[in-house]
PDB file of C-alpha atoms in Angstrom:
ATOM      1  CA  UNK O   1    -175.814 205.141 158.137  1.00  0.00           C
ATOM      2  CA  UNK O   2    -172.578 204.915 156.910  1.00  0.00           C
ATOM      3  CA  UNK O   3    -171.436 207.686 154.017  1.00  0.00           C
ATOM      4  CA  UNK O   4    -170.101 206.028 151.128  1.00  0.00           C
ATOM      5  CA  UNK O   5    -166.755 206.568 149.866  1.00  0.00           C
ATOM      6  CA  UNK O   6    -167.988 205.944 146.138  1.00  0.00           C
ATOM      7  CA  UNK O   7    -171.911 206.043 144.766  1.00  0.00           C
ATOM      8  CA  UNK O   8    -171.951 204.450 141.185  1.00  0.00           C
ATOM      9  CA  UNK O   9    -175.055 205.994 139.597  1.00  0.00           C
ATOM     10  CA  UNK O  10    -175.884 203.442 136.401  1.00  0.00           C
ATOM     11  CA  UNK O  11    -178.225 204.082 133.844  1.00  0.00           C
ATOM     12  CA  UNK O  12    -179.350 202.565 130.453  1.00  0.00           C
ATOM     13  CA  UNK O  13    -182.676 201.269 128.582  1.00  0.00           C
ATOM     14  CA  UNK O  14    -184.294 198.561 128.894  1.00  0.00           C
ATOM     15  CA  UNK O  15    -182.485 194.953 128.364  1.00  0.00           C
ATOM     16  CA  UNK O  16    -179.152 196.747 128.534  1.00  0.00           C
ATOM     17  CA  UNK O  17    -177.499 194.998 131.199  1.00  0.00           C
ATOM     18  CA  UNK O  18    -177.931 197.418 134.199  1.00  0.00           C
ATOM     19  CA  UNK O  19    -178.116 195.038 136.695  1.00  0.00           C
ATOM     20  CA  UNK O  20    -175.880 192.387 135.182  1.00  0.00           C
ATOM     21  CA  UNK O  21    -173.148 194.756 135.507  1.00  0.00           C
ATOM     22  CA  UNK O  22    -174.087 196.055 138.577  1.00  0.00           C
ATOM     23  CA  UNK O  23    -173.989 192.037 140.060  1.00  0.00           C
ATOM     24  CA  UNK O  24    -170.339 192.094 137.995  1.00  0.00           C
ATOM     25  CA  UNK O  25    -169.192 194.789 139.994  1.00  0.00           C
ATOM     26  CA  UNK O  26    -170.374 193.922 143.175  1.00  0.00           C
ATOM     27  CA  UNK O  27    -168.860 190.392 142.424  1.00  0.00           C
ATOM     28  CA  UNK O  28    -165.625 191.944 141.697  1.00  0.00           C
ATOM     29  CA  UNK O  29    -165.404 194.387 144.616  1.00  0.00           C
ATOM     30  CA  UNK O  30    -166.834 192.188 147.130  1.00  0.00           C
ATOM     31  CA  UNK O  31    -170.154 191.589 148.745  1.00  0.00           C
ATOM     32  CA  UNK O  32    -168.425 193.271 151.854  1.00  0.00           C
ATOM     33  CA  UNK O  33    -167.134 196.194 150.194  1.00  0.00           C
ATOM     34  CA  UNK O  34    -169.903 196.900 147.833  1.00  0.00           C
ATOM     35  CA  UNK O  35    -173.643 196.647 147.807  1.00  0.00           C
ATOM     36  CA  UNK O  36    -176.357 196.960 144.762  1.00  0.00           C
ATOM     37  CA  UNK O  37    -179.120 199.825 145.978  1.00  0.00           C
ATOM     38  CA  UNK O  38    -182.033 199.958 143.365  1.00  0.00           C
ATOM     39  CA  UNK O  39    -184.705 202.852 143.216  1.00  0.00           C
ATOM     40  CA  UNK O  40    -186.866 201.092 141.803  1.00  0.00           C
ATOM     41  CA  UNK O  41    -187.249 198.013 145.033  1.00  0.00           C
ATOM     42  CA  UNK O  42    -188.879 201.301 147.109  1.00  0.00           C
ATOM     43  CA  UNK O  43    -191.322 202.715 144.415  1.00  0.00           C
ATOM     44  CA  UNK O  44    -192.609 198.713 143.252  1.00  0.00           C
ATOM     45  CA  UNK O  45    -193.010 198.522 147.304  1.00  0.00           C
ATOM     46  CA  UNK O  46    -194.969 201.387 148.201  1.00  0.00           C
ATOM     47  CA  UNK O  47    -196.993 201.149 145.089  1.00  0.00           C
ATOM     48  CA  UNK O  48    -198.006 197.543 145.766  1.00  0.00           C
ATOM     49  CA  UNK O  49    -199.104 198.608 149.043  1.00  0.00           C
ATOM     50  CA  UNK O  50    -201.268 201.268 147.551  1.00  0.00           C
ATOM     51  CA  UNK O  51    -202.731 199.413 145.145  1.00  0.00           C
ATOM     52  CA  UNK O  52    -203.337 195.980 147.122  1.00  0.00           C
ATOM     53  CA  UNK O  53    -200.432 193.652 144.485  1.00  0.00           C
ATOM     54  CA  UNK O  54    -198.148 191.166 145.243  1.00  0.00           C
ATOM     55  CA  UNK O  55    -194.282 193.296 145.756  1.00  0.00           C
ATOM     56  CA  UNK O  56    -192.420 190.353 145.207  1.00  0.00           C
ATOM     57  CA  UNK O  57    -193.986 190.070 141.873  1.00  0.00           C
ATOM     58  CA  UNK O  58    -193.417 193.413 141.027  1.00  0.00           C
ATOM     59  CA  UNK O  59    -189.639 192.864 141.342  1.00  0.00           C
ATOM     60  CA  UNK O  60    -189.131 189.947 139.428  1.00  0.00           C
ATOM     61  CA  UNK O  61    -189.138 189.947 135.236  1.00  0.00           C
ATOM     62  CA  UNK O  62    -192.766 188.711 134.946  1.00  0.00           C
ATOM     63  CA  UNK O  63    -195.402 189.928 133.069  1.00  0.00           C
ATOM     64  CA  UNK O  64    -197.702 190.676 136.263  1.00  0.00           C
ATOM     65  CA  UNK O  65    -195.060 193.551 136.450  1.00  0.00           C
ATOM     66  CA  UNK O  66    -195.303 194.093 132.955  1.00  0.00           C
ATOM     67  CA  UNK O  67    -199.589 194.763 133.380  1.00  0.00           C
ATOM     68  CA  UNK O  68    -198.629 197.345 135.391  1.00  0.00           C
ATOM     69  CA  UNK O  69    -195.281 199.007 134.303  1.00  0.00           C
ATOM     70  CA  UNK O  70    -197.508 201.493 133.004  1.00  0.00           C
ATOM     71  CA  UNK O  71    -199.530 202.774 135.698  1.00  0.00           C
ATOM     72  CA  UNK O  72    -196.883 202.398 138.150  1.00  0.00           C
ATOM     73  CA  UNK O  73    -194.693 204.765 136.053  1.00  0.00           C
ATOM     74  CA  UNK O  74    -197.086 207.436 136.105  1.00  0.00           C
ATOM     75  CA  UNK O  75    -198.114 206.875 140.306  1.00  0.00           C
ATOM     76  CA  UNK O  76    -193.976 207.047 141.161  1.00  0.00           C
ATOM     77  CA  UNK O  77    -194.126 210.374 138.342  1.00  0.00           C
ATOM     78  CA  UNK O  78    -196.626 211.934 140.753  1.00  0.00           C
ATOM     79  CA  UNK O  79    -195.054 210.930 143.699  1.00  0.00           C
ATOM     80  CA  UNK O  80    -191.704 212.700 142.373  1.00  0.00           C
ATOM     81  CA  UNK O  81    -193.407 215.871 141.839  1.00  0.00           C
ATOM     82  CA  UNK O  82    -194.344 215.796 145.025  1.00  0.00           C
ATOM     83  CA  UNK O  83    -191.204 214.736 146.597  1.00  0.00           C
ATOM     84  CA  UNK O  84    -187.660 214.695 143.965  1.00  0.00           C
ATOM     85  CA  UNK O  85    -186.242 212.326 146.561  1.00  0.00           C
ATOM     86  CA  UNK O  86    -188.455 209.989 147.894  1.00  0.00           C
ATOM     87  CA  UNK O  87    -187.243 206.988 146.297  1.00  0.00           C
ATOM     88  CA  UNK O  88    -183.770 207.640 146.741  1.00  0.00           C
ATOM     89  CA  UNK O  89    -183.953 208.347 150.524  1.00  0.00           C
ATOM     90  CA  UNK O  90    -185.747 205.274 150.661  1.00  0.00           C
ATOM     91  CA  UNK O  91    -182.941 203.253 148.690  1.00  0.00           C
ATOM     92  CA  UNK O  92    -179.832 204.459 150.934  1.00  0.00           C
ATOM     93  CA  UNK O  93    -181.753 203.514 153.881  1.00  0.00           C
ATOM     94  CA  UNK O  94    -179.280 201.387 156.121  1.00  0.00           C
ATOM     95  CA  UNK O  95    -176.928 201.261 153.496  1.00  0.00           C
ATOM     96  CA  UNK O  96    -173.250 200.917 155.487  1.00  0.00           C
ATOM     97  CA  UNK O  97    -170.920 199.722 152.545  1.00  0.00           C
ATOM     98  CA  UNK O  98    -168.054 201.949 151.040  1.00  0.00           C
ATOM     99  CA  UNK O  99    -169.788 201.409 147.610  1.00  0.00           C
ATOM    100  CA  UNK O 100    -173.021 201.872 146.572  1.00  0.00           C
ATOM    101  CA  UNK O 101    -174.139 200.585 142.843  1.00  0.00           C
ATOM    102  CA  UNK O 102    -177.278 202.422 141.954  1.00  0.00           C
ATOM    103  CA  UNK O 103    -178.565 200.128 139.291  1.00  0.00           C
ATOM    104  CA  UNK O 104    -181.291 201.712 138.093  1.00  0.00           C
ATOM    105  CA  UNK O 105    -181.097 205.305 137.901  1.00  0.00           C
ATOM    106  CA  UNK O 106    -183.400 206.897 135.635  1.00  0.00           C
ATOM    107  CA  UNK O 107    -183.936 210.825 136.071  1.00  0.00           C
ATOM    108  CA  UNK O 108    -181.799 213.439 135.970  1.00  0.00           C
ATOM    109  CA  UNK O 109    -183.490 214.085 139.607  1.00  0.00           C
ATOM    110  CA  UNK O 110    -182.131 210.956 140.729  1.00  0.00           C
ATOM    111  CA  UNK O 111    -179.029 212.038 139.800  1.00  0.00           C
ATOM    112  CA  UNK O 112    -179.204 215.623 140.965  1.00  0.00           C
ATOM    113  CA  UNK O 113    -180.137 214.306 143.968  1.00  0.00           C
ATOM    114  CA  UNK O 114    -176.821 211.655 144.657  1.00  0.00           C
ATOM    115  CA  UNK O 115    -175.238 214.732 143.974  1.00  0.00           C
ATOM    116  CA  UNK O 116    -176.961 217.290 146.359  1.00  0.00           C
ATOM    117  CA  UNK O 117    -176.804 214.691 149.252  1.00  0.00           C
ATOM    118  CA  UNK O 118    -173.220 213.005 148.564  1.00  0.00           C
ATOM    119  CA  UNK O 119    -171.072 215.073 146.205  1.00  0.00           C
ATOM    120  CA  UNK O 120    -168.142 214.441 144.589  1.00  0.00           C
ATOM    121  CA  UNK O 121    -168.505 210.445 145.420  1.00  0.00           C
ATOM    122  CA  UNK O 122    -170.816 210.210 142.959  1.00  0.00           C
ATOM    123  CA  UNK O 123    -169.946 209.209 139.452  1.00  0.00           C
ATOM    124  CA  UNK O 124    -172.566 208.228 136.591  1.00  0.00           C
ATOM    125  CA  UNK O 125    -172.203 205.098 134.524  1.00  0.00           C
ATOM    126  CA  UNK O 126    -174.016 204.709 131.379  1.00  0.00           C
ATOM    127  CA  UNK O 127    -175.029 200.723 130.316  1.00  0.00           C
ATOM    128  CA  UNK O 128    -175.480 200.383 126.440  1.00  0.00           C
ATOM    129  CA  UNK O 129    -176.336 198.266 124.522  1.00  0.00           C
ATOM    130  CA  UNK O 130    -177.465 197.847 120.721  1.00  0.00           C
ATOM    131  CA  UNK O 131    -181.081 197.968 119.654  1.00  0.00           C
ATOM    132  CA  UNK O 132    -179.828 194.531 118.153  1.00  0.00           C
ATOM    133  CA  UNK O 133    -178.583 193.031 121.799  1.00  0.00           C
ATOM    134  CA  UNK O 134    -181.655 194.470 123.201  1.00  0.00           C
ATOM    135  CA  UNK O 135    -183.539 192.911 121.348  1.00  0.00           C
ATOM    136  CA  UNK O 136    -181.850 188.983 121.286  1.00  0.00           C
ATOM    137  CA  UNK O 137    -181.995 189.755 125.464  1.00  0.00           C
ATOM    138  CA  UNK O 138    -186.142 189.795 124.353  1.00  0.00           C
ATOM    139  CA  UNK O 139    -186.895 193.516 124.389  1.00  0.00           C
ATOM    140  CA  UNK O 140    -189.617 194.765 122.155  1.00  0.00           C
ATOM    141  CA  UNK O 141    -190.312 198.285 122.173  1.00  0.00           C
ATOM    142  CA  UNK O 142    -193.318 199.719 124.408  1.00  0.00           C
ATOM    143  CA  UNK O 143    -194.899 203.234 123.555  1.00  0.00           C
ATOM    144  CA  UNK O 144    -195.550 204.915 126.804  1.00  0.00           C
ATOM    145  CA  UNK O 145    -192.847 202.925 128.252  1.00  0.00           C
ATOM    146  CA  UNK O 146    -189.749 203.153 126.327  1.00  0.00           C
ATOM    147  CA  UNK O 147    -190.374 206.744 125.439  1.00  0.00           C
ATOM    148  CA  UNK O 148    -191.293 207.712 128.707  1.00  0.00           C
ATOM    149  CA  UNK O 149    -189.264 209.690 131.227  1.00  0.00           C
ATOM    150  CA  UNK O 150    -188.423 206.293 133.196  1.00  0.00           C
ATOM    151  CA  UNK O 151    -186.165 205.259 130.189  1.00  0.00           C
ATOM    152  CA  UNK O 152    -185.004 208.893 128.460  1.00  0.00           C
ATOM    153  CA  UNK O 153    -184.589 210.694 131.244  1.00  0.00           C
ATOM    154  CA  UNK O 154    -180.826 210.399 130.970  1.00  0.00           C
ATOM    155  CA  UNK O 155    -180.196 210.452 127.531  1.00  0.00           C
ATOM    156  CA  UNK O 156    -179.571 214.178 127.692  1.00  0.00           C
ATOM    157  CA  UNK O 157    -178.450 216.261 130.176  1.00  0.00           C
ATOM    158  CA  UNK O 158    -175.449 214.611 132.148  1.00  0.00           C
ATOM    159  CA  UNK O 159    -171.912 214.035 131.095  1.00  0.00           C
ATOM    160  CA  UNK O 160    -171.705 210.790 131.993  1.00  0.00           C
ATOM    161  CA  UNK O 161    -168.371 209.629 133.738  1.00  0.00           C
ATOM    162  CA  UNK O 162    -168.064 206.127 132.130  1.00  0.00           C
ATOM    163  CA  UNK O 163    -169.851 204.333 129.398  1.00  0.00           C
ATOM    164  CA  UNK O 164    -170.379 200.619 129.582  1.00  0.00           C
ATOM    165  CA  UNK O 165    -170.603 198.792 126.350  1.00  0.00           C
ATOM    166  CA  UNK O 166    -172.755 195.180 127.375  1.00  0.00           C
ATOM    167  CA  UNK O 167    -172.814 194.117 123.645  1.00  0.00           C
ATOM    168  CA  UNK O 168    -172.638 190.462 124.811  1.00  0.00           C
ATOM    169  CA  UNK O 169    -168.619 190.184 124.309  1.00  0.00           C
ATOM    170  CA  UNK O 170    -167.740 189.162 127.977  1.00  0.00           C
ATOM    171  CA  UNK O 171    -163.550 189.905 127.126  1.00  0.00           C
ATOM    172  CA  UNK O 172    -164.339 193.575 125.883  1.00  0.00           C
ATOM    173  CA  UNK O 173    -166.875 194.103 128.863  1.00  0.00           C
ATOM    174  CA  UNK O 174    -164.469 192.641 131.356  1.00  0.00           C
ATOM    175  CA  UNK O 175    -161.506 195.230 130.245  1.00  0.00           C
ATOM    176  CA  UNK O 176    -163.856 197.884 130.880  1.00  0.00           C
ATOM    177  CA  UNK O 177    -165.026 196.999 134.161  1.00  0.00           C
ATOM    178  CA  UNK O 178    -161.399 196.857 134.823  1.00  0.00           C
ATOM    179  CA  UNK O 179    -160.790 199.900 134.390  1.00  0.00           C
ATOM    180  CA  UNK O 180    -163.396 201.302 136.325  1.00  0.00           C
ATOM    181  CA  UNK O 181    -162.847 199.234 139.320  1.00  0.00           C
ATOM    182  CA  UNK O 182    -158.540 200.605 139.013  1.00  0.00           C
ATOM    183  CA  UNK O 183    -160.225 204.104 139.352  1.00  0.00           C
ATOM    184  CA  UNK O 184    -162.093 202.968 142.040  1.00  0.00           C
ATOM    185  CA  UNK O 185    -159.362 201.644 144.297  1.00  0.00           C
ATOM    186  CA  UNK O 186    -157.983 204.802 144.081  1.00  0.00           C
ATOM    187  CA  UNK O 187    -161.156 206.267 146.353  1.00  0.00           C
ATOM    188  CA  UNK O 188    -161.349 202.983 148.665  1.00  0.00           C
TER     189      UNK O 188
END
């Protein structure tokens, strides 16, 4: 494996345009240059195995995953406990580009752990987004999901190194990817 010159750690709730930014930036950098890691692809894996479901289902924006967001949340909890970094050694597995996009970091583990293995490549990018745009993008608010861990975990605790607005306004959200990709040219 390859050690990345740059490790883009995004976070942000629900219906905030992680992984629309993250497919932005990839886009922009290069699909040879840059490649979109997600913690989440290795914790929906190993828990459908465990529990007999159908992974690719598990991925996708369905509400199969939706019956059990819940349960899954609290089996890849447990599993952390166990192990901080079991999901993200599993992510970074064969990963050979000079960037890596993160898009779903959650935990301040997650991060402390990009940190502990890769250093000062790592820099954390915040996604938000209005209640208001969360909610037009179909997001209704879940107790025991959006107050859980797997969506707050970040909101204190880490000095994030950019902030994304995704408010919908593709000119204001272009500028700032701009700017992050000029600061990342300068580590390519």
């Amino acid at each position: 494996m390859a050690a990345p010159r740059v490790v883009l750690l995004l976070s942000g709730k629900r219906k905030s345009g992680k992984d629309f930014v993250a497919e932005e930036l990839r886009s922009r950098l290069g699909p040879d240059v840059c490649t979109i890691l997600r913690l989440s692809g290795p914790l929906k894996e190993q828990y459908a195995k465990e529990h007999g479901l159908n992974f690719q289902r598990l991925l996708d924006a369905s509400a199969y995953k939706e019956t059990f967001r819940q349960d899954m949340i609290h089996w890849g909890e447990e599993k952390r406990r166990a192990d901080p970094g079991f999901f993200c050694r599993a992510a970074v597995e064969g990963a050979v580009h000079p960037v890596w996009v993160v898009s779903d970091t959650r935990r301040l583990s997650d991060v402390e752990w990009f940190r502990d293995v890769y250093g000062d490549v790592v820099q954390t990018v915040r996604v938000v987004a209005t209640e208001e745009t969360r909610k037009r993008r179909n997001w209704v608010f879940v107790t025991g999901v959006d107050d859980a861990e797997s969506e707050c975990g970040l909101d204190q605790g880490v000095a994030f190194d950019w902030v994304i607005t995704n408010d919908g306004d593709e000119l204001a959200l272009g500028e700032q990817l701009e700017t992050l990709l000029q600061a990342l040219h300068r580590s390519l």
